[in-house]
Amino acid sequence: MFLLKLIPDETKINFVGVRYFAFALDGLLLLASIWSIWYHGLNLGIDFTGGVLIEVKATQQIDVHAVRTQVLNLGFEGSEIQYVGGGVCESPPQSCVLIRVPPRAGTSDQAIANTIQTALGPGHSFRRVEVVGPKVSGELFESGVWATLLAVLMITVYVAVRFEWQYGVGALVATGHDVFVTAGMYSLLHLDFNLTSVAALLTLAGYSVNDTVVVFDRIRENRRRYKRLPLAELINLSTNQTLSRTVLTSVITSISIVPLLLLGGPALFDFTAAILFGIVVGTFSSIYVAAALLLYLPKLAGSEEPAAATR
């Protein structure tokens, strides 16, 4: 029977030995995320800001500057107009635009949508019209934040009960790290952060902890088998033993996501981009955040040598 092997079974990579280089790289990524979220914030979508979102399709190429001028002449200051691609929007190219209008005092969102549709005229078809009130959008944003925080917390509790509290701390830091860095990617690339983005972060949290638990389970198993093996060597051994499985899972998951990225259109682009980015970050954090953090926590039960013995 043919077995697909992207990584040899008996690898002997010194993951722990290069952890400081990994920490430096991860530190730069975290700093970039913190700076971007602090300076730019998140590009909140219509779900969280309220207002009107209209996707317009024409039979010919659309002059985005002309559309922007039309919308501004209607008195809708702060509106954003941009091209969207994918699917029918590629025939002809640049034949679709996305118009986002923030809430306007004294004017209902539905009236804003009707005014824009009338101004653009019958030569344009409206593929999508979304209207979200400010009260609903505020509640959605708050619920999305709480859902993400509770997901990370419950993952931590599960890992702490399933293994030991040190593993729970590692899972908390690693999962929180993955979610935060991915949120930083949304900010850096100015991608719309909406309910779909929250779904992407929750999906990523689940994927990340799955990878982390596989490594933790092998560490626990090897700790029982090699009771006198220093923790650093134990982490290297366990990570190498699960490396083939980790890489194969990541590659297969990525292959299933790429078609959605290329063909899913704007509605799925941000979601799939976040998942692909999260696969890489989640795999990295399982090794260099979750596992490596065990070196700096009180020694695990049953360990014969303290973690401080590592080089």
Coordinates of N, CA and C in Angstrom, one line a residue, residues 64-294:
V64 N -14.3 53.5 -11.1 CA -14.5 53.6 -9.7 C -14.5 55.0 -9.2
H65 N -13.7 55.9 -9.9 CA -13.7 57.3 -9.5 C -15.0 58.0 -9.8
A66 N -15.6 57.6 -10.9 CA -16.9 58.2 -11.2 C -18.0 57.7 -10.2
V67 N -17.9 56.5 -9.9 CA -18.9 56.0 -8.9 C -18.7 56.7 -7.5
R68 N -17.4 56.9 -7.2 CA -17.1 57.6 -5.9 C -17.6 59.0 -5.9
T69 N -17.5 59.7 -7.1 CA -18.0 61.0 -7.2 C -19.5 61.1 -7.1
Q70 N -20.2 60.1 -7.7 CA -21.6 60.0 -7.6 C -22.1 59.9 -6.2
V71 N -21.5 59.0 -5.5 CA -21.9 58.7 -4.1 C -21.6 59.9 -3.2
L72 N -20.4 60.6 -3.4 CA -20.1 61.8 -2.6 C -21.1 62.9 -2.9
N73 N -21.5 63.0 -4.2 CA -22.5 64.1 -4.5 C -23.8 63.9 -3.9
L74 N -24.1 62.6 -3.5 CA -25.3 62.4 -2.8 C -25.3 62.8 -1.3
G75 N -24.1 63.2 -0.9 CA -23.9 63.6 0.5 C -23.5 62.5 1.4
F76 N -23.0 61.4 0.9 CA -22.6 60.3 1.8 C -21.1 60.4 2.0
E77 N -20.7 61.2 3.0 CA -19.3 61.4 3.3 C -18.7 60.1 4.0
G78 N -17.5 59.8 3.8 CA -16.9 58.7 4.4 C -17.2 57.4 3.8
S79 N -17.8 57.4 2.6 CA -18.1 56.1 1.9 C -16.8 55.5 1.3
E80 N -16.8 54.2 1.2 CA -15.7 53.5 0.6 C -16.2 52.7 -0.6
I81 N -15.4 52.9 -1.7 CA -15.8 52.2 -3.0 C -14.5 51.5 -3.5
Q82 N -14.6 50.2 -3.8 CA -13.4 49.5 -4.2 C -13.9 48.4 -5.2
Y83 N -12.9 48.0 -6.1 CA -13.2 46.9 -7.0 C -13.2 45.6 -6.3
V84 N -14.0 44.7 -6.7 CA -14.0 43.3 -6.3 C -13.9 42.4 -7.5
G85 N -13.3 41.3 -7.3 CA -13.1 40.3 -8.4 C -13.6 39.0 -8.1
G86 N -13.4 38.0 -9.0 CA -13.8 36.7 -8.8 C -15.1 36.4 -9.5
G87 N -15.3 35.2 -10.0 CA -16.5 34.8 -10.6 C -16.9 35.7 -11.8
V88 N -18.2 36.1 -11.8 CA -18.7 36.9 -12.9 C -18.1 38.2 -12.9
C89 N -17.4 38.7 -11.9 CA -16.8 40.0 -11.9 C -15.6 40.0 -12.8
E90 N -15.1 38.9 -13.2 CA -13.9 38.9 -14.1 C -14.3 39.0 -15.6
S91 N -15.6 39.1 -15.9 CA -16.1 39.1 -17.3 C -17.1 40.3 -17.4
P92 N -16.6 41.5 -17.9 CA -15.2 41.8 -18.1 C -14.5 42.2 -16.8
P93 N -13.2 42.4 -16.8 CA -12.5 42.7 -15.5 C -13.0 44.1 -15.0
Q94 N -12.9 44.2 -13.7 CA -13.2 45.5 -13.0 C -14.7 45.9 -13.3
S95 N -15.6 44.9 -13.4 CA -17.0 45.3 -13.7 C -17.8 45.2 -12.4
C96 N -17.2 45.0 -11.3 CA -17.9 45.0 -10.0 C -17.2 45.9 -9.0
V97 N -18.1 46.6 -8.2 CA -17.5 47.5 -7.2 C -18.3 47.2 -5.9
L98 N -17.7 47.5 -4.8 CA -18.3 47.3 -3.5 C -18.4 48.7 -2.9
I99 N -19.6 49.1 -2.5 CA -19.9 50.4 -2.0 C -20.3 50.2 -0.5
R100 N -19.5 50.9 0.4 CA -19.9 50.8 1.8 C -20.1 52.2 2.3
V101 N -21.3 52.4 2.9 CA -21.7 53.7 3.3 C -22.0 53.6 4.8
P102 N -21.3 54.4 5.6 CA -21.5 54.4 7.1 C -22.9 54.9 7.5
P103 N -23.3 54.7 8.7 CA -24.6 55.2 9.1 C -24.7 56.7 9.0
R104 N -25.9 57.2 8.8 CA -26.0 58.7 8.6 C -27.2 59.1 9.5
A105 N -27.0 60.1 10.4 CA -28.1 60.5 11.3 C -29.2 61.1 10.5
G106 N -30.4 60.7 10.8 CA -31.6 61.3 10.2 C -32.0 60.6 8.9
T107 N -31.2 59.6 8.4 CA -31.5 58.9 7.2 C -31.4 57.4 7.5
S108 N -32.5 56.7 7.2 CA -32.5 55.2 7.4 C -31.5 54.5 6.5
D109 N -31.0 53.4 6.9 CA -30.1 52.7 6.0 C -30.8 52.2 4.7
Q110 N -32.0 51.8 4.8 CA -32.7 51.4 3.6 C -32.9 52.5 2.7
A111 N -33.1 53.7 3.2 CA -33.2 54.9 2.3 C -31.9 55.2 1.6
I112 N -30.8 55.0 2.3 CA -29.5 55.2 1.7 C -29.3 54.2 0.5
A113 N -29.7 53.0 0.8 CA -29.5 51.9 -0.3 C -30.4 52.3 -1.5
N114 N -31.6 52.7 -1.3 CA -32.5 53.1 -2.4 C -32.0 54.2 -3.2
T115 N -31.4 55.2 -2.5 CA -30.9 56.4 -3.1 C -29.7 56.1 -4.0
I116 N -28.8 55.3 -3.6 CA -27.7 54.9 -4.4 C -28.1 54.1 -5.6
Q117 N -29.0 53.1 -5.4 CA -29.5 52.3 -6.5 C -30.1 53.2 -7.6
T118 N -30.9 54.2 -7.2 CA -31.5 55.1 -8.1 C -30.5 56.0 -8.9
A119 N -29.5 56.4 -8.1 CA -28.5 57.3 -8.7 C -27.6 56.6 -9.8
L120 N -27.3 55.3 -9.5 CA -26.5 54.6 -10.4 C -27.2 54.2 -11.7
G121 N -28.5 54.0 -11.6 CA -29.3 53.8 -12.8 C -29.5 52.3 -13.2
P122 N -30.3 52.1 -14.2 CA -30.6 50.7 -14.6 C -29.5 49.9 -15.2
G123 N -28.4 50.6 -15.6 CA -27.3 49.9 -16.2 C -26.5 49.1 -15.3
H124 N -26.8 49.1 -14.0 CA -26.1 48.4 -13.0 C -27.0 47.4 -12.3
S125 N -26.5 46.2 -12.1 CA -27.3 45.2 -11.3 C -26.7 45.2 -9.9
F126 N -27.6 44.9 -8.9 CA -27.1 45.0 -7.5 C -27.1 43.5 -7.0
R127 N -25.9 43.0 -6.9 CA -25.8 41.5 -6.5 C -26.0 41.3 -5.0
R128 N -25.7 42.4 -4.3 CA -25.8 42.2 -2.8 C -26.1 43.5 -2.2
V129 N -27.1 43.6 -1.3 CA -27.5 44.8 -0.5 C -27.6 44.3 0.9
E130 N -26.8 44.8 1.8 CA -26.9 44.5 3.2 C -27.1 45.8 4.0
V131 N -28.0 45.7 4.9 CA -28.3 46.8 5.8 C -28.3 46.4 7.2
V132 N -27.4 47.0 8.0 CA -27.2 46.6 9.4 C -27.4 47.9 10.3
G133 N -28.2 47.9 11.2 CA -28.4 49.0 12.1 C -27.3 49.1 13.1
P134 N -27.0 50.3 13.7 CA -25.9 50.5 14.6 C -26.0 49.7 15.9
K135 N -27.3 49.6 16.4 CA -27.5 48.8 17.7 C -27.1 47.4 17.5
V136 N -27.6 46.8 16.4 CA -27.4 45.4 16.1 C -25.9 45.2 15.8
S137 N -25.2 46.1 15.1 CA -23.8 45.9 14.8 C -23.0 45.9 16.0
G138 N -23.3 46.8 17.0 CA -22.6 46.9 18.3 C -22.7 45.6 19.1
E139 N -23.9 45.1 19.1 CA -24.1 43.8 19.8 C -23.4 42.7 19.1
L140 N -23.3 42.6 17.8 CA -22.6 41.6 17.1 C -21.1 41.6 17.4
F141 N -20.6 42.8 17.4 CA -19.1 43.0 17.7 C -18.8 42.5 19.1
E142 N -19.6 42.9 20.1 CA -19.4 42.5 21.4 C -19.5 40.9 21.6
S143 N -20.5 40.4 20.9 CA -20.7 38.9 21.0 C -19.6 38.2 20.3
G144 N -19.1 38.7 19.2 CA -17.9 38.1 18.5 C -16.7 38.1 19.4
V145 N -16.4 39.2 20.1 CA -15.2 39.3 21.0 C -15.4 38.3 22.1
W146 N -16.5 38.2 22.7 CA -16.8 37.3 23.8 C -16.7 35.8 23.4
A147 N -17.2 35.6 22.2 CA -17.1 34.2 21.7 C -15.7 33.7 21.5
T148 N -14.9 34.6 20.9 CA -13.4 34.3 20.7 C -12.7 34.1 22.0
L149 N -12.9 35.0 23.0 CA -12.3 34.9 24.3 C -12.7 33.6 25.1
L150 N -14.0 33.3 25.0 CA -14.5 32.1 25.7 C -14.0 30.9 25.0
A151 N -13.8 30.9 23.7 CA -13.3 29.7 23.0 C -11.9 29.4 23.5
V152 N -11.0 30.5 23.5 CA -9.7 30.3 24.0 C -9.6 29.8 25.4
L153 N -10.5 30.4 26.3 CA -10.5 30.0 27.7 C -10.9 28.5 27.9
M154 N -12.0 28.1 27.1 CA -12.4 26.7 27.3 C -11.4 25.7 26.7
I155 N -10.7 26.1 25.7 CA -9.6 25.3 25.2 C -8.5 25.1 26.2
T156 N -8.2 26.2 27.0 CA -7.2 26.1 28.0 C -7.7 25.2 29.1
V157 N -8.9 25.3 29.5 CA -9.5 24.4 30.6 C -9.4 22.9 30.2
Y158 N -9.8 22.7 28.9 CA -9.8 21.3 28.4 C -8.4 20.7 28.5
V159 N -7.4 21.5 28.0 CA -6.0 21.0 27.9 C -5.5 20.8 29.3
A160 N -5.8 21.7 30.3 CA -5.3 21.6 31.6 C -5.9 20.4 32.3
V161 N -7.1 20.0 32.1 CA -7.8 18.8 32.6 C -7.3 17.6 32.0
R162 N -7.1 17.6 30.6 CA -6.7 16.5 29.9 C -5.2 16.1 30.2
F163 N -4.4 17.1 30.4 CA -3.0 16.8 30.7 C -2.6 17.3 32.1
E164 N -1.8 18.4 32.2 CA -1.5 19.0 33.4 C -1.6 20.5 33.3
W165 N -1.6 21.3 34.4 CA -1.8 22.7 34.3 C -0.7 23.4 33.4
Q166 N 0.5 22.8 33.4 CA 1.6 23.5 32.6 C 1.2 23.4 31.1
Y167 N 0.6 22.3 30.7 CA 0.1 22.2 29.3 C -1.0 23.2 29.0
G168 N -1.9 23.4 30.0 CA -2.9 24.4 29.8 C -2.4 25.8 29.6
V169 N -1.4 26.1 30.3 CA -0.7 27.5 30.1 C -0.2 27.5 28.7
G170 N 0.5 26.5 28.3 CA 1.1 26.5 27.0 C 0.0 26.6 25.9
A171 N -1.1 25.9 26.1 CA -2.2 26.0 25.1 C -2.9 27.4 25.1
L172 N -3.0 28.0 26.3 CA -3.6 29.3 26.4 C -2.7 30.3 25.6
V173 N -1.4 30.3 25.9 CA -0.5 31.2 25.2 C -0.5 31.0 23.7
A174 N -0.4 29.7 23.3 CA -0.3 29.4 21.9 C -1.5 29.7 21.1
T175 N -2.7 29.4 21.7 CA -4.0 29.6 21.0 C -4.2 31.1 20.9
G176 N -4.0 31.8 22.1 CA -4.2 33.2 22.1 C -3.3 33.9 21.1
H177 N -2.1 33.4 21.1 CA -1.1 34.0 20.1 C -1.5 33.9 18.7
D178 N -2.0 32.7 18.3 CA -2.5 32.5 16.9 C -3.7 33.4 16.6
V179 N -4.6 33.5 17.5 CA -5.8 34.3 17.2 C -5.4 35.8 17.1
F180 N -4.5 36.2 18.0 CA -4.1 37.7 18.0 C -3.3 38.0 16.7
V181 N -2.3 37.1 16.4 CA -1.5 37.4 15.2 C -2.4 37.4 13.9
T182 N -3.4 36.5 13.9 CA -4.2 36.5 12.7 C -5.1 37.8 12.7
A183 N -5.5 38.2 13.8 CA -6.3 39.5 13.9 C -5.3 40.6 13.4
G184 N -4.0 40.5 13.7 CA -3.1 41.5 13.3 C -2.9 41.5 11.8
M185 N -3.0 40.3 11.2 CA -3.0 40.2 9.7 C -4.1 40.9 9.1
Y186 N -5.3 40.8 9.7 CA -6.5 41.5 9.2 C -6.2 43.0 9.2
S187 N -5.6 43.5 10.3 CA -5.3 44.9 10.4 C -4.2 45.4 9.4
L188 N -3.1 44.6 9.3 CA -2.0 45.0 8.4 C -2.5 45.0 7.0
L189 N -3.3 44.1 6.5 CA -3.7 44.0 5.1 C -5.0 44.8 4.9
H190 N -5.6 45.4 5.9 CA -6.8 46.2 5.8 C -8.0 45.3 5.2
L191 N -8.0 44.1 5.7 CA -9.1 43.2 5.3 C -10.3 43.5 6.1
D192 N -11.5 43.3 5.5 CA -12.7 43.6 6.3 C -12.8 42.6 7.5
F193 N -13.1 43.1 8.7 CA -13.2 42.3 9.8 C -14.7 42.3 10.2
N194 N -15.3 41.1 9.9 CA -16.8 41.0 10.1 C -17.1 39.7 10.8
L195 N -18.4 39.2 10.7 CA -18.7 38.0 11.4 C -18.0 36.8 10.8
T196 N -17.7 36.8 9.5 CA -17.0 35.8 8.8 C -15.6 35.7 9.4
S197 N -15.0 36.8 9.7 CA -13.7 36.9 10.3 C -13.7 36.2 11.7
V198 N -14.7 36.5 12.5 CA -14.8 35.9 13.8 C -14.9 34.3 13.6
A199 N -15.6 33.9 12.6 CA -15.7 32.4 12.3 C -14.3 31.9 12.0
A200 N -13.6 32.7 11.2 CA -12.2 32.3 10.9 C -11.3 32.1 12.1
L201 N -11.4 33.1 13.0 CA -10.6 33.0 14.2 C -11.0 31.8 15.1
L202 N -12.3 31.6 15.2 CA -12.7 30.4 16.0 C -12.3 29.1 15.3
T203 N -12.4 29.0 14.0 CA -11.9 27.9 13.3 C -10.4 27.7 13.5
L204 N -9.7 28.8 13.5 CA -8.2 28.7 13.7 C -7.9 28.2 15.1
A205 N -8.6 28.7 16.1 CA -8.4 28.3 17.5 C -8.5 26.8 17.6
G206 N -9.6 26.2 17.0 CA -9.8 24.8 17.0 C -8.7 24.0 16.3
Y207 N -8.3 24.5 15.1 CA -7.2 23.9 14.4 C -5.9 23.9 15.2
S208 N -5.6 25.1 15.8 CA -4.4 25.3 16.5 C -4.2 24.3 17.7
V209 N -5.3 24.2 18.5 CA -5.3 23.4 19.6 C -5.2 21.9 19.3
N210 N -5.7 21.5 18.1 CA -5.6 20.1 17.7 C -4.2 19.8 17.4
D211 N -3.4 20.7 16.7 CA -2.0 20.5 16.5 C -1.2 20.4 17.8
T212 N -1.6 21.3 18.7 CA -0.9 21.4 20.0 C -1.1 20.2 20.8
V213 N -2.3 19.7 20.8 CA -2.6 18.5 21.6 C -1.9 17.3 21.1
V214 N -1.7 17.2 19.8 CA -1.0 16.0 19.2 C 0.5 16.0 19.8
V215 N 1.1 17.2 19.8 CA 2.5 17.3 20.3 C 2.5 17.0 21.8
F216 N 1.6 17.6 22.5 CA 1.5 17.4 24.0 C 1.3 15.9 24.3
D217 N 0.4 15.3 23.6 CA 0.2 13.9 23.9 C 1.4 13.0 23.7
R218 N 2.2 13.3 22.6 CA 3.4 12.6 22.4 C 4.5 12.9 23.5
I219 N 4.5 14.1 23.9 CA 5.4 14.5 25.0 C 5.1 13.7 26.3
R220 N 3.8 13.6 26.6 CA 3.4 12.9 27.8 C 3.7 11.4 27.7
E221 N 3.4 10.9 26.5 CA 3.7 9.5 26.3 C 5.2 9.2 26.4
N222 N 6.0 10.0 25.8 CA 7.5 9.8 25.9 C 8.0 10.1 27.3
R223 N 7.4 10.9 28.0 CA 7.8 11.2 29.4 C 7.7 10.0 30.3
R224 N 6.7 9.2 30.0 CA 6.5 8.0 30.8 C 7.5 6.9 30.4
R225 N 7.9 6.9 29.1 CA 8.8 5.9 28.5 C 10.2 6.2 28.8
Y226 N 10.6 7.5 28.8 CA 12.0 7.9 29.0 C 12.0 8.9 30.2
K227 N 11.9 8.4 31.4 CA 11.7 9.2 32.6 C 13.0 10.0 32.9
R228 N 14.1 9.6 32.5 CA 15.3 10.4 32.8 C 15.8 11.2 31.6
L229 N 15.1 11.3 30.6 CA 15.5 12.1 29.4 C 15.2 13.6 29.7
P230 N 16.2 14.5 29.6 CA 15.9 15.9 29.8 C 14.8 16.4 29.0
L231 N 14.1 17.4 29.5 CA 12.9 17.9 28.9 C 13.1 18.5 27.5
A232 N 14.2 19.1 27.3 CA 14.6 19.7 26.0 C 14.7 18.6 24.9
E233 N 15.4 17.5 25.3 CA 15.5 16.3 24.4 C 14.1 15.6 24.2
L234 N 13.3 15.6 25.2 CA 12.0 15.0 25.1 C 11.1 15.8 24.1
I235 N 11.2 17.1 24.2 CA 10.4 17.9 23.3 C 10.9 17.7 21.8
N236 N 12.2 17.7 21.6 CA 12.8 17.4 20.3 C 12.3 16.1 19.8
L237 N 12.4 15.1 20.6 CA 12.0 13.7 20.2 C 10.5 13.7 19.8
S238 N 9.7 14.2 20.7 CA 8.2 14.2 20.4 C 7.8 15.0 19.2
T239 N 8.5 16.1 19.0 CA 8.1 17.0 17.9 C 8.6 16.3 16.6
N240 N 9.7 15.7 16.6 CA 10.2 15.0 15.4 C 9.3 13.8 15.1
Q241 N 8.8 13.1 16.1 CA 7.9 12.0 15.9 C 6.6 12.4 15.3
T242 N 6.1 13.6 15.6 CA 4.8 14.0 15.1 C 4.9 14.9 13.9
L243 N 6.2 15.2 13.4 CA 6.4 16.2 12.4 C 5.7 15.8 11.1
S244 N 5.9 14.5 10.7 CA 5.3 14.0 9.4 C 3.8 14.2 9.4
R245 N 3.2 13.9 10.5 CA 1.7 14.0 10.7 C 1.3 15.5 10.6
T246 N 2.1 16.3 11.3 CA 1.7 17.7 11.3 C 1.8 18.4 9.9
V247 N 2.9 18.1 9.2 CA 3.1 18.7 7.9 C 2.1 18.2 6.9
L248 N 1.8 16.9 7.0 CA 0.8 16.3 6.0 C -0.6 16.9 6.3
T249 N -1.0 17.0 7.5 CA -2.2 17.6 7.9 C -2.3 19.0 7.4
S250 N -1.3 19.8 7.6 CA -1.2 21.2 7.1 C -1.3 21.3 5.6
V251 N -0.6 20.5 4.9 CA -0.6 20.5 3.4 C -2.0 20.1 2.9
I252 N -2.6 19.1 3.4 CA -3.9 18.6 2.9 C -4.9 19.7 3.2
T253 N -4.9 20.3 4.4 CA -5.8 21.3 4.7 C -5.7 22.5 3.8
S254 N -4.4 22.9 3.5 CA -4.2 24.0 2.6 C -4.7 23.7 1.2
I255 N -4.5 22.5 0.8 CA -5.0 22.2 -0.6 C -6.5 22.3 -0.7
S256 N -7.2 22.0 0.4 CA -8.6 22.1 0.4 C -9.1 23.5 0.4
I257 N -8.3 24.4 1.0 CA -8.7 25.8 1.2 C -8.4 26.6 -0.1
V258 N -7.3 26.3 -0.8 CA -6.8 27.1 -1.9 C -7.9 27.3 -3.0
P259 N -8.7 26.3 -3.4 CA -9.8 26.6 -4.3 C -10.8 27.6 -3.9
L260 N -11.1 27.6 -2.6 CA -12.0 28.6 -2.0 C -11.4 30.0 -2.1
L261 N -10.1 30.1 -1.9 CA -9.4 31.4 -2.0 C -9.4 31.9 -3.4
L262 N -9.2 31.0 -4.4 CA -9.1 31.5 -5.8 C -10.4 31.7 -6.4
L263 N -11.4 30.8 -6.1 CA -12.7 30.8 -6.8 C -13.9 31.3 -5.9
G264 N -13.7 31.5 -4.6 CA -14.8 31.8 -3.7 C -15.3 33.2 -3.8
G265 N -14.5 34.1 -4.5 CA -14.9 35.5 -4.6 C -14.7 36.3 -3.3
P266 N -15.1 37.5 -3.3 CA -14.8 38.4 -2.1 C -15.4 37.9 -0.8
A267 N -16.6 37.3 -1.0 CA -17.3 36.8 0.3 C -16.4 35.8 1.1
L268 N -15.6 35.0 0.4 CA -14.8 34.0 1.1 C -13.3 34.3 1.1
F269 N -12.9 35.3 0.4 CA -11.4 35.6 0.3 C -10.8 35.8 1.7
D270 N -11.4 36.8 2.5 CA -10.8 37.1 3.8 C -10.8 35.9 4.7
F271 N -11.9 35.1 4.7 CA -12.0 33.9 5.5 C -10.9 32.9 5.2
T272 N -10.7 32.6 3.9 CA -9.8 31.6 3.5 C -8.3 32.1 3.6
A273 N -8.1 33.4 3.4 CA -6.8 33.9 3.6 C -6.4 33.8 5.1
A274 N -7.3 34.1 6.0 CA -7.0 34.0 7.4 C -6.7 32.5 7.8
I275 N -7.5 31.6 7.2 CA -7.3 30.2 7.6 C -5.9 29.7 7.1
L276 N -5.5 30.1 5.9 CA -4.2 29.7 5.3 C -3.1 30.3 6.2
F277 N -3.2 31.5 6.5 CA -2.2 32.2 7.3 C -2.2 31.5 8.7
G278 N -3.4 31.2 9.3 CA -3.4 30.5 10.6 C -2.8 29.1 10.6
I279 N -2.9 28.4 9.5 CA -2.3 27.1 9.4 C -0.8 27.2 9.7
V280 N -0.2 28.1 9.0 CA 1.2 28.3 9.2 C 1.6 28.7 10.6
V281 N 0.9 29.7 11.1 CA 1.1 30.3 12.4 C 0.8 29.2 13.5
G282 N -0.3 28.5 13.3 CA -0.7 27.4 14.3 C 0.4 26.3 14.4
T283 N 0.9 25.9 13.2 CA 1.9 24.9 13.2 C 3.2 25.4 13.9
F284 N 3.6 26.6 13.6 CA 4.7 27.2 14.3 C 4.6 27.3 15.8
S285 N 3.4 27.8 16.2 CA 3.2 28.0 17.7 C 3.1 26.7 18.4
S286 N 2.7 25.6 17.8 CA 2.6 24.3 18.5 C 4.0 23.9 18.9
I287 N 5.0 24.2 18.1 CA 6.4 23.8 18.3 C 7.1 24.8 19.2
Y288 N 7.1 26.1 18.8 CA 7.9 27.1 19.4 C 7.2 28.0 20.4
V289 N 5.9 27.8 20.6 CA 5.2 28.6 21.7 C 4.7 27.6 22.7
A290 N 3.8 26.7 22.3 CA 3.2 25.8 23.3 C 4.3 24.8 23.9
A291 N 5.0 24.1 23.0 CA 6.0 23.1 23.5 C 7.2 23.8 24.2
A292 N 7.7 24.8 23.6 CA 8.9 25.4 24.1 C 8.6 26.1 25.5
L293 N 7.4 26.6 25.7 CA 7.0 27.2 26.9 C 7.1 26.3 28.1
L294 N 7.0 25.0 27.9 CA 7.2 24.0 29.0 C 8.6 24.1 29.6

